[in-house]
Short mmCIF file of C-alpha atoms in Angstrom, two decimals:
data_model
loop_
_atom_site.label_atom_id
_atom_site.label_comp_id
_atom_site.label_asym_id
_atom_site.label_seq_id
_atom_site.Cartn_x
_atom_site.Cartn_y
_atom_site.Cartn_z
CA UNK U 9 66.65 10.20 51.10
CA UNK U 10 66.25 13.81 52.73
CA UNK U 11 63.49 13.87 55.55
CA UNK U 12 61.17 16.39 56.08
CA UNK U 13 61.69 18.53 59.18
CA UNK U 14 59.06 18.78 61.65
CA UNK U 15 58.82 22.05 63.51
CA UNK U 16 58.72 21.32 67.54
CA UNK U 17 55.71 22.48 68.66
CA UNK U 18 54.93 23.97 72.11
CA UNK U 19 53.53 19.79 72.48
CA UNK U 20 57.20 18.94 72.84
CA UNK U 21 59.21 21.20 75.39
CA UNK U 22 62.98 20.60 75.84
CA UNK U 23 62.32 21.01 79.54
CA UNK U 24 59.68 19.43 82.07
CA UNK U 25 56.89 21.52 84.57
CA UNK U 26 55.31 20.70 87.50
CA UNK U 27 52.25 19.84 85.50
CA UNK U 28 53.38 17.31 83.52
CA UNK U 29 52.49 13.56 84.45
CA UNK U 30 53.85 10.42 83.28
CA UNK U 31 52.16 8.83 80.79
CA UNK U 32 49.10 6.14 80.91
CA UNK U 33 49.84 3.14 80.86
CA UNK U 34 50.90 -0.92 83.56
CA UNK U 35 54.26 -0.92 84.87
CA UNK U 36 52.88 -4.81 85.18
CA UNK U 37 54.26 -7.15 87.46
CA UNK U 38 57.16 -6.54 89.59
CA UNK U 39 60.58 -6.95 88.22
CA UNK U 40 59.28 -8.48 84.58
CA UNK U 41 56.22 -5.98 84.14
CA UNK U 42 55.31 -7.00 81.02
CA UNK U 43 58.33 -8.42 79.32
CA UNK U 44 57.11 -11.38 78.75
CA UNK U 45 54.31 -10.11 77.22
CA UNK U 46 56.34 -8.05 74.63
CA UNK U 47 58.54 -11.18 73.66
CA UNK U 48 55.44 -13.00 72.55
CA UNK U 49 52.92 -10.96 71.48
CA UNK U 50 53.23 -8.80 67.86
CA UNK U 51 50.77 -6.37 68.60
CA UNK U 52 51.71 -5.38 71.78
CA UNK U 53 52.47 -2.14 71.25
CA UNK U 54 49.09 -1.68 68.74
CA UNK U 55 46.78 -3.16 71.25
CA UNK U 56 48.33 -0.35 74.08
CA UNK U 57 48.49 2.16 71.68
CA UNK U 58 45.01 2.22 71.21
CA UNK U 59 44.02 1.68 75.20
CA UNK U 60 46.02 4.41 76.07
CA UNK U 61 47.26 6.28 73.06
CA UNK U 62 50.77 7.22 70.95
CA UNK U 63 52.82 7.56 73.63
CA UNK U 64 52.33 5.21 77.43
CA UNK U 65 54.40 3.60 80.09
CA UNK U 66 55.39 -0.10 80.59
CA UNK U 67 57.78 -1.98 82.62
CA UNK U 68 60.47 -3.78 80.09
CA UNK U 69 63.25 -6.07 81.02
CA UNK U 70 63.94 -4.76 84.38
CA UNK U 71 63.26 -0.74 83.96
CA UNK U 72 60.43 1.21 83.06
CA UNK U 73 59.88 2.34 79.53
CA UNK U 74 57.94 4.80 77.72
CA UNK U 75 56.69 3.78 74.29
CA UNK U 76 56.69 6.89 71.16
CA UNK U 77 54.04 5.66 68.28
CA UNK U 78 53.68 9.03 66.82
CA UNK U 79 55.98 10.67 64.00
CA UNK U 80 56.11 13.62 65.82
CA UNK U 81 57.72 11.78 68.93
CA UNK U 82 59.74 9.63 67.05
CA UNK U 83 61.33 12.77 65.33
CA UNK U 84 61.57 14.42 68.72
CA UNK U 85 63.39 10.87 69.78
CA UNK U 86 65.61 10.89 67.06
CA UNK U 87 66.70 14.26 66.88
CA UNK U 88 67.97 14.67 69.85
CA UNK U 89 70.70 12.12 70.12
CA UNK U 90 72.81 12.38 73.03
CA UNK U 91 70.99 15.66 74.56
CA UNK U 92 67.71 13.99 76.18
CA UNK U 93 68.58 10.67 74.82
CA UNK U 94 71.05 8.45 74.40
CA UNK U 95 71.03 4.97 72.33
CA UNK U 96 70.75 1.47 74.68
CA UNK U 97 69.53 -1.82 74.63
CA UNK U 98 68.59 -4.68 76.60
CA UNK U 99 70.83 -6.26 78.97
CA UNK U 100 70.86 -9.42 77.48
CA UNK U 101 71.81 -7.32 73.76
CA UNK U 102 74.47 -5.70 76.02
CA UNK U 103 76.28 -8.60 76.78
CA UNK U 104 76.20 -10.50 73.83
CA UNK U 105 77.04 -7.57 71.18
CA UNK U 106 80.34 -6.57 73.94
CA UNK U 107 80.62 -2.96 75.06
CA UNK U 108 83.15 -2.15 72.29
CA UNK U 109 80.44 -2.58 69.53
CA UNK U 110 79.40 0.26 66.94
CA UNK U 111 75.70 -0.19 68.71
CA UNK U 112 76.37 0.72 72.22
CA UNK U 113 78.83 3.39 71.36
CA UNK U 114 77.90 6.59 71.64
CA UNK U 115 79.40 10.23 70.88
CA UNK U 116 82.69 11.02 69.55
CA UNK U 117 83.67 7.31 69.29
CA UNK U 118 80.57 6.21 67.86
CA UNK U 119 81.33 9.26 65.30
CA UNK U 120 84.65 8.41 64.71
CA UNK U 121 84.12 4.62 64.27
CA UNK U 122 81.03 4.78 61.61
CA UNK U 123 83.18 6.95 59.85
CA UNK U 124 85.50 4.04 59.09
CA UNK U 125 82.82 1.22 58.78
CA UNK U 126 80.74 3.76 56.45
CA UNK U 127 84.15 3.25 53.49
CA UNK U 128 82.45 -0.74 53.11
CA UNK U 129 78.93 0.84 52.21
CA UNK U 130 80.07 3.50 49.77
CA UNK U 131 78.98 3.39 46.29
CA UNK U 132 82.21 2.37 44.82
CA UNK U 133 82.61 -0.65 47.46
CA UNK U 134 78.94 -1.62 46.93
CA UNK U 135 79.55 -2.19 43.09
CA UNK U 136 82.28 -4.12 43.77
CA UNK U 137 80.00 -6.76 46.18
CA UNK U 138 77.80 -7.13 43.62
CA UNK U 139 79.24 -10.10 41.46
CA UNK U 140 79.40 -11.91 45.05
CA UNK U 141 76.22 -11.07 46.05
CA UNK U 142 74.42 -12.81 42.59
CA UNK U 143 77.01 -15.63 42.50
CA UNK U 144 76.31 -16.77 46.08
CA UNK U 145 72.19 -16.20 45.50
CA UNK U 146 72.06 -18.08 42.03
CA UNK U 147 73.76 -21.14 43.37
CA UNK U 148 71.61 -21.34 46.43
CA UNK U 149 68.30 -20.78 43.60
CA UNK U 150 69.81 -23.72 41.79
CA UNK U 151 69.82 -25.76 44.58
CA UNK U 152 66.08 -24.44 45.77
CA UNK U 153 64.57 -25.81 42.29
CA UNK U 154 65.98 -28.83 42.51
CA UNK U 155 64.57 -29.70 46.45
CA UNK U 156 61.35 -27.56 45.09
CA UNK U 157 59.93 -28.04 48.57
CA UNK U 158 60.85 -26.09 50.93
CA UNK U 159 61.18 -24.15 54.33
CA UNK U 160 62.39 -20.97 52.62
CA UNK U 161 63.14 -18.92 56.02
CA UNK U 162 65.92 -20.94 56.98
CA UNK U 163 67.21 -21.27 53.44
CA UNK U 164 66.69 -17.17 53.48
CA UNK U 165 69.07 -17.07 56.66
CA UNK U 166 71.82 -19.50 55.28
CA UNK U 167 72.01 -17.21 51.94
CA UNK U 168 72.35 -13.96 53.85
CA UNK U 169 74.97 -15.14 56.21
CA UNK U 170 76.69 -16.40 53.22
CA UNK U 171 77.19 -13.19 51.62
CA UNK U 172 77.89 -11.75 55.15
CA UNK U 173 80.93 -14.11 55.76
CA UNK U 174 82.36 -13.85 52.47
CA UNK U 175 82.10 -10.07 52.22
CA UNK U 176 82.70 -8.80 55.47
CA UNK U 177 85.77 -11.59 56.17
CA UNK U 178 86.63 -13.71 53.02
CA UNK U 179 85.27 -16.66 54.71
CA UNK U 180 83.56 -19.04 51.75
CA UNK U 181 80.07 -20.94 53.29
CA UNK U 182 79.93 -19.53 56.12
CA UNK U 183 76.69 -21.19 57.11
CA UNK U 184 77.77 -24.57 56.49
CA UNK U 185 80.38 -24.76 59.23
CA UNK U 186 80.42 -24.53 63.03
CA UNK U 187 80.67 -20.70 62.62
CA UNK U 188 77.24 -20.78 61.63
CA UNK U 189 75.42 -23.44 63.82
CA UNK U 190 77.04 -21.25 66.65
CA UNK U 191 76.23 -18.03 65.44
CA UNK U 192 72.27 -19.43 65.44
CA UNK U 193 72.68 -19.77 68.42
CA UNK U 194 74.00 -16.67 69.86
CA UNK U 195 71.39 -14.84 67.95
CA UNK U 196 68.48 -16.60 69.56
CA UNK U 197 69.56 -15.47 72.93
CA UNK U 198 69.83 -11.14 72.14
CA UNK U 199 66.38 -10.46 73.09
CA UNK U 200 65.94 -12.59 76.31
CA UNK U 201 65.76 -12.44 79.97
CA UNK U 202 69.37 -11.91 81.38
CA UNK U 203 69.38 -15.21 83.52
CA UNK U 204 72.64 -16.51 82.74
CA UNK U 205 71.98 -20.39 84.06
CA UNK U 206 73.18 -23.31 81.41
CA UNK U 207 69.91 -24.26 80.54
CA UNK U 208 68.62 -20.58 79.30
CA UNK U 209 68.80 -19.14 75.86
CA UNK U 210 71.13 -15.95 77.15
CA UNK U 211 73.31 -19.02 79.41
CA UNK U 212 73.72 -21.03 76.39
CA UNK U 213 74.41 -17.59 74.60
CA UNK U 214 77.25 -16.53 76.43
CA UNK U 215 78.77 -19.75 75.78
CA UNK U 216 78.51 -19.29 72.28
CA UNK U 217 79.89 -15.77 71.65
CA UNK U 218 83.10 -17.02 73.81
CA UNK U 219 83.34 -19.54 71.06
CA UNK U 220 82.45 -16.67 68.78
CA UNK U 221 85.18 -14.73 69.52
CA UNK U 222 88.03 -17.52 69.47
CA UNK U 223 86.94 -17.92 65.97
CA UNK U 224 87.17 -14.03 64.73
CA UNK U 225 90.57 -13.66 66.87
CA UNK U 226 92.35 -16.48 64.37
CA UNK U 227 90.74 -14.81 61.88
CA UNK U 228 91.61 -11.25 63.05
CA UNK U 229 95.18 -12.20 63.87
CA UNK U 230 95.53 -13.59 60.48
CA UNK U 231 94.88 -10.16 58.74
CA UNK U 232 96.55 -8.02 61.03
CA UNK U 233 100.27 -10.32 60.29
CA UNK U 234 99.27 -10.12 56.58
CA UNK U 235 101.01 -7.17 54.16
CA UNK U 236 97.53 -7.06 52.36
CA UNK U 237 94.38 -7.39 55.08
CA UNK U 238 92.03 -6.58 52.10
CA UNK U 239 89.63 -4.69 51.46
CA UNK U 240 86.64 -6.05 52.75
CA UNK U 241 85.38 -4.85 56.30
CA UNK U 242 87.81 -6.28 58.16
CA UNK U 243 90.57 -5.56 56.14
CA UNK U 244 89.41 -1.56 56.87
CA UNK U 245 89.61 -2.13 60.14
CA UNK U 246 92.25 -3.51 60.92
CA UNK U 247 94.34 -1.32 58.74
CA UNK U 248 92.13 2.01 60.53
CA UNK U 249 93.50 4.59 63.04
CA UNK U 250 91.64 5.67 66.11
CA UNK U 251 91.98 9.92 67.04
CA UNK U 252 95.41 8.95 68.52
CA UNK U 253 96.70 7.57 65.41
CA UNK U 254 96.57 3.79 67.07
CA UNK U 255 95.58 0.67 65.35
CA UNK U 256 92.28 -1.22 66.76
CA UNK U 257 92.47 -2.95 69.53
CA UNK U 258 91.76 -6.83 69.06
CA UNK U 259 89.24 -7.02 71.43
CA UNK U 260 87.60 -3.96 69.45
CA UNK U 261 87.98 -5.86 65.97
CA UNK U 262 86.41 -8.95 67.49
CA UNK U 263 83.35 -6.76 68.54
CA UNK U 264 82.79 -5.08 65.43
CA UNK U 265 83.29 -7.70 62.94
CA UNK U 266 80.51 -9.71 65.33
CA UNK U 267 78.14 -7.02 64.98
CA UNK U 268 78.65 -6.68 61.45
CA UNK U 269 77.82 -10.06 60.98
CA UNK U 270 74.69 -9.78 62.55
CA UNK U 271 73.65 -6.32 60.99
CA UNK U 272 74.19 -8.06 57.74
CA UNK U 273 72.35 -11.23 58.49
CA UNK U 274 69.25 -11.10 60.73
CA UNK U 275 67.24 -8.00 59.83
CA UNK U 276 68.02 -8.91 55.96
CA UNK U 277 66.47 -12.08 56.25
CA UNK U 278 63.86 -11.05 57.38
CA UNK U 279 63.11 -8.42 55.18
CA UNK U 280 63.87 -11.05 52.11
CA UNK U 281 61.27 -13.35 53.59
CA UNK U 282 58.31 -11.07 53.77
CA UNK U 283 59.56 -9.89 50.28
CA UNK U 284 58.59 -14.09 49.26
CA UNK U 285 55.55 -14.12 51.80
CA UNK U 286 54.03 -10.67 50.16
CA UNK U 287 54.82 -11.12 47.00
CA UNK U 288 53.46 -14.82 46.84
CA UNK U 289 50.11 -13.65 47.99
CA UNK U 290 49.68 -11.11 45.61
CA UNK U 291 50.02 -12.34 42.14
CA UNK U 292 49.03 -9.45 40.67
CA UNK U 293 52.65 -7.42 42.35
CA UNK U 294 54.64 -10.35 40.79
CA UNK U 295 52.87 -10.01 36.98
CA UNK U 296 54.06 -6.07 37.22
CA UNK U 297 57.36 -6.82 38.40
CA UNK U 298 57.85 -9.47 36.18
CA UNK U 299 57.03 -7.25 32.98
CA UNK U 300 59.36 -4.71 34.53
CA UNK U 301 62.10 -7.35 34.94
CA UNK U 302 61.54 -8.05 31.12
CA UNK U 303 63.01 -4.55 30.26
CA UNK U 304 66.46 -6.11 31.45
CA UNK U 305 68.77 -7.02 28.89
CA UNK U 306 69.55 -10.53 28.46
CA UNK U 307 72.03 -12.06 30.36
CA UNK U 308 73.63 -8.77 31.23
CA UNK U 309 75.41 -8.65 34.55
CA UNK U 310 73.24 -6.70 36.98
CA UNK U 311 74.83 -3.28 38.23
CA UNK U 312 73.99 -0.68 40.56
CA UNK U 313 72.85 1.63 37.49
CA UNK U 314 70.67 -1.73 36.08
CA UNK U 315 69.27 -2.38 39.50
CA UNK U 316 68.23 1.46 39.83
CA UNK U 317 66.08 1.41 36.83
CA UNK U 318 63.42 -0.81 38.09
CA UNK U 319 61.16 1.32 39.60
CA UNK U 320 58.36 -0.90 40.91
CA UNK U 321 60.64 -3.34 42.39
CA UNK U 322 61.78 -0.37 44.26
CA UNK U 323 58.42 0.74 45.60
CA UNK U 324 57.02 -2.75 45.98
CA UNK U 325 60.45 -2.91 48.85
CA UNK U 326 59.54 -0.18 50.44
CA UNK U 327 55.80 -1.53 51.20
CA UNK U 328 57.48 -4.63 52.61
CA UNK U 329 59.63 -2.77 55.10
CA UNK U 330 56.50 -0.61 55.86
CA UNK U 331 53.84 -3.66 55.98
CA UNK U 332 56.48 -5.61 58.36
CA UNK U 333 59.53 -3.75 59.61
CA UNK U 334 62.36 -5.71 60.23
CA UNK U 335 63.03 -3.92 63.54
CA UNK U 336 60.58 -3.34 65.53
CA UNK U 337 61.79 0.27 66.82
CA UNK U 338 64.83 1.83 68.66
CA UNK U 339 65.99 1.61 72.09
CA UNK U 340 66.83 4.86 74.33
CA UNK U 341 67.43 6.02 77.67
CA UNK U 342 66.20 9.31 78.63
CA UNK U 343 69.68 11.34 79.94
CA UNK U 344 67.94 14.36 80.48
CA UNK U 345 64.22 14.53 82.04
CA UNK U 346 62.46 16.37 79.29
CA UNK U 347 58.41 16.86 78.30
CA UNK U 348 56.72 14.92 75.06
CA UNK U 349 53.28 15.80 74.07
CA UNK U 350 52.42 16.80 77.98
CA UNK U 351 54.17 14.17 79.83
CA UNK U 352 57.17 13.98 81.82
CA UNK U 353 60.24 11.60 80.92
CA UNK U 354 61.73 10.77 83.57
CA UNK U 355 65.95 10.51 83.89
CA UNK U 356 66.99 7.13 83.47
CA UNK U 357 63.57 5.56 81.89
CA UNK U 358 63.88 3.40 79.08
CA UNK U 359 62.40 5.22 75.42
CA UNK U 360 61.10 2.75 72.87
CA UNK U 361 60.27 4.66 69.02
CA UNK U 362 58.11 2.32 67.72
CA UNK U 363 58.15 1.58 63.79
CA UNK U 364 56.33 -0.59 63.53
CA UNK U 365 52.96 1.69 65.01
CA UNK U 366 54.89 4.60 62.59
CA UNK U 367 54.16 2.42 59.72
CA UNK U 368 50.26 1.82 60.52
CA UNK U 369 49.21 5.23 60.83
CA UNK U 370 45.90 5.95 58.75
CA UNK U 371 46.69 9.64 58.06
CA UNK U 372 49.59 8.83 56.09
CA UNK U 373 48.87 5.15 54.97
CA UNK U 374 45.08 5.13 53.83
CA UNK U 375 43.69 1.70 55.01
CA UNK U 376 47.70 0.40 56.08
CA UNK U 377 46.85 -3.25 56.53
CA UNK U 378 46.39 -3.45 52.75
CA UNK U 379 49.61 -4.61 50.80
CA UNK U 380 50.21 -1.37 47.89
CA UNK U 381 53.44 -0.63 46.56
CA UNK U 382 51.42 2.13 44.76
CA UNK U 383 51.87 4.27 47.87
CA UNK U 384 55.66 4.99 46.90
CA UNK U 385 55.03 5.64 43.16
CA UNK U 386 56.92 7.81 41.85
CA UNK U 387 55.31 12.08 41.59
CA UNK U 388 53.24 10.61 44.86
CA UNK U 389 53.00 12.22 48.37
CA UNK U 390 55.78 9.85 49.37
CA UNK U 391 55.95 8.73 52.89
CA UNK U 392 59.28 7.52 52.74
CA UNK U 393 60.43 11.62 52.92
CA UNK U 394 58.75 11.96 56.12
CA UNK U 395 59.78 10.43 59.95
CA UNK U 396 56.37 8.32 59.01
CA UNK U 397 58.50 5.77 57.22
CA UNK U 398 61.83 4.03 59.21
CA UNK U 399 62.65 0.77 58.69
CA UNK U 400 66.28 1.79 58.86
CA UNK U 401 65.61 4.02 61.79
CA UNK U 402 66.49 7.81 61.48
CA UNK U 403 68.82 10.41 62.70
CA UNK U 404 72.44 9.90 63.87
CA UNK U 405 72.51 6.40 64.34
CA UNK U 406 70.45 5.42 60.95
CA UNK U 407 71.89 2.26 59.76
CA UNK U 408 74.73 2.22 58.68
CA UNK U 409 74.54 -1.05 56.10
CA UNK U 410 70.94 0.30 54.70
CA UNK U 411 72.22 0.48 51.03
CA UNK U 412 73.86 -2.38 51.50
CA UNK U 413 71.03 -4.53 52.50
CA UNK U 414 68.77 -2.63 49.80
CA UNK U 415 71.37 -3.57 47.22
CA UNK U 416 71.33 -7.51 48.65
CA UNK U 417 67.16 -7.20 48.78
CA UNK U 418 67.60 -6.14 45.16
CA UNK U 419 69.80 -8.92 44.15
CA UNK U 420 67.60 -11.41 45.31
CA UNK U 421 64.51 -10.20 44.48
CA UNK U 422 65.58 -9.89 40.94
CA UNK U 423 67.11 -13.67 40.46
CA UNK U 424 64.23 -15.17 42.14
CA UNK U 425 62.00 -13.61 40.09
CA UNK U 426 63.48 -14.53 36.99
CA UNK U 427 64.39 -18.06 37.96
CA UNK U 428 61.13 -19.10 40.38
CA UNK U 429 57.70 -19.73 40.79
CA UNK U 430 56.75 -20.30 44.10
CA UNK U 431 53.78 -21.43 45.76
CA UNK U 432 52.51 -21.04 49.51
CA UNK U 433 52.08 -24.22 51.01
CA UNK U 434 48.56 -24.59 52.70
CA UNK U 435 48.02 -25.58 56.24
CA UNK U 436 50.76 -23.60 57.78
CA UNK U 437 50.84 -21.22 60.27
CA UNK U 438 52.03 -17.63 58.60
CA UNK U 439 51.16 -15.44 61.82
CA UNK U 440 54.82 -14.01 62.44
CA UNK U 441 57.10 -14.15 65.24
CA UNK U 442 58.78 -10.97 65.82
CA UNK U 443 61.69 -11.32 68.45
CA UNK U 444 64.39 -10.35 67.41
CA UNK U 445 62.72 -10.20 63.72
CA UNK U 446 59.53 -11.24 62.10
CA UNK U 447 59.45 -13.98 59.88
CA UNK U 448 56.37 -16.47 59.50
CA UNK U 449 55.99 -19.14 62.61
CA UNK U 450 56.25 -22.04 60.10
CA UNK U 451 59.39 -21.28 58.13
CA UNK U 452 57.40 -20.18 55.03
CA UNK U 453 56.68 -23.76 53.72
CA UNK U 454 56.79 -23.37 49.48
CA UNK U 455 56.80 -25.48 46.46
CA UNK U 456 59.24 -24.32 43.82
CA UNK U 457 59.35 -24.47 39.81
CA UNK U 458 61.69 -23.54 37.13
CA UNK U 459 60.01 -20.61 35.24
CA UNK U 460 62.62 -20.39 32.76
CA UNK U 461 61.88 -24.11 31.94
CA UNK U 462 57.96 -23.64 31.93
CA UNK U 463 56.97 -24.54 28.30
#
């Protein structure tokens, strides 16, 4: 969807004065500041936000770091890629993506290599996923109704890592091998202190994307000595050309294809699972989208055309990914010292656009803790056409996979619908843990039953 411009105002000057200050806010203690602090608490960029306003200073996993809360800034942020700003992460996120992957690349190669990836998100390569995509979900529903209680975020992150391995690189199950039990692992040490002892999350980490890698090499190696690599992800690139006309090098592959894996896997799941939580709590969301469902013709395969006919299910998606973002906001270092709103940022700080603040703002969302899909009816003033709405991000480096995981959110959505009613177990703790995604503290405990049996 087309964003709105925003003009840049004399508020945001390309260049800094003598004048300008840095911005309020604690550079905390020394070395951590306040990392630990941001690992564990969800609203600490709200509760700052509102101490010091939409844009202030904190200390973040060894550098200091300005936070951006307004649209303005984060359009300021995100439009100027790679002159003030330039995309980073944590060190820990560093080291376990590998320098070689699509995140941490920037300019011409970045260019260059989302221009390959972007032929597996294309329309025509889309459709094609989609028989996968419902096959793999309707046999993991089956097997929901018949446990009918359940941890569901868990289940959630087995289903999307199943579609991830199959479509990405033909592997069948992927969650119900080694693969997956080490891939659980390496995600829970991304957004963690860099101590890299045996007994810490990022040690134990490193371990595991070494064991990573072995895996995707025989897997790698395998397609590249085929005549056919496929045409999956993988099978793209390894049959791709960099500017010089040469093939990929392995160590490149092995990067991408993990990073893929993860794109596909962690934010999606998340993003499913406060599609359940939501939806559960608001029976009167699932009654519309159930009569919209009923529209569908019976047992006719779902397609992309199908899928884009159901409206509410569209906007009721887009309140989810406002109400709780799957990322929490975007990483950049300042490259240039430049001036935002009257204060100086300084060469080398850390930048933080923060979407999750974007997505509370009471000027564009009237009272925004309130769950309405209504905001994003269609003929409305709709947010989603302005910098105030980006769960995918924005600007050069918007994700990549966001049709994808739309078209997987979809899927779901529509087959557990049809197939489930689910209840929210009581006496469980649903506050949400947001490193490196949200999802509910307690799994999101539910009891399951067959609608289509329900007499």
């Amino acid at each position: 969807m087309p964003i709105e411009p925003l003009p840049l105002t004399a508020r945001f000057m390309n260049t800094t004065t003598s004048a300008a200050s840095l911005p309020p806010g604690t550079l905390g203690l020394p070395f951590i500041g306040e990392t630990l602090a941001f690992l564990r608490d969800r609203n600490f960029a709200r509760d700052r936000a509102a101490r010091y306003g939409p844009i202030f200073k904190t200390h973040l996993l060894g550098r200091p770091t300005v936070f951006v809360c307004s649209e303005e800034g984060c359009r300021f942020v995100l439009a100027n890629e790679s002159k003030y700003f330039v995309v980073s992460w944590p060190p820990s996120t560093r080291k376990l993506l590998g320098s070689l992957s699509l995140a941490l690349q920037t300019g011409g190669v970045h260019y260059q290599r989302r221009r390959i990836l972007a032929q597996a998100f294309q329309p025509r390569a889309l459709a094609g996923y989609i028989e996968t995509m419902d096959a793999i979900c309707c046999s993991f529903i089956e097997r929901w109704l018949q446990v009918r209680s359940l941890a569901w975020y868990p289940e959630l992150r087995q289903l999307t890592f199943d579609i991830a391995c199959k479509l990405f690189v033909g592997m069948d199950s992927g969650s119900h091998n080694e693969l997956g039990e080490q891939f659980e692992l390496w995600c829970q040490g991304l957004f963690t202190l860099p101590l890299n002892f045996p007994w810490t999350r990022f040690g134990r980490a490193r371990r595991n994307r070494d064991w990573l890698l072995q895996q995707l090499e025989e897997i790698i190696r395998k397609r590249q000595e085929s005549d056919d690599p496929g045409d999956d992800a993988l099978g793209l690139l390894v049959r791709s050309r960099d500017e010089d006309g040469s093939q990929l090098g392995l160590d490149e592959l092995k990067d991408q294809v993990l990073l893929l894996l993860f794109a596909g896997h962690e934010t999606l799941t998340s993003s499913l699972v406060s599609f359940c939580l939501l939806v559960g709590q608001h029976p009167d969301v699932r009654d519309r989208l159930l009569a919209e469902l009923d529209r569908l013709p019976d047992d006719a395969p779902l397609t992309l055309e199908s899928l884009q006919q159901l409206t509410y299910l569209e906007q009721v998606l887009q309140e989810v990914m406002r109400c709780i973002p799957p990322v929490g906001g975007g990483f950049r270092t300042v490259i240039q010292e430049c001036e935002l709103d009257g204060y100086r940022l300084p060469e080398g700080w850390g930048v933080i656009y923060q979407i999750a603040q974007l997505h509370m703002n009471p000027d564009r969302y009237p009272d925004p803790d309130r769950f309405d899909p209504d905001r994003f009816a269609p003929g409305s003033d709709n947010p989603s056409q302005t910098y105030s709405y980006a769960p995918f991000g924005g600007g050069l480096r918007e994700c990549l996979g966001k049709e994808f995981a739309r078209l997987e959110m979809k899927i779901v959505a529509v087959r557990v619908l049809q197939a489930c009613d689910w209840t929210i177990t009581p006496d469980q703790d649903l506050s949400l843990v947001v490193i490196p995604s949200p999802r509910p503290r307690d799994g999101l405990r539910v009891v399951m039953r067959d609608r289509r049996s329900a007499g």
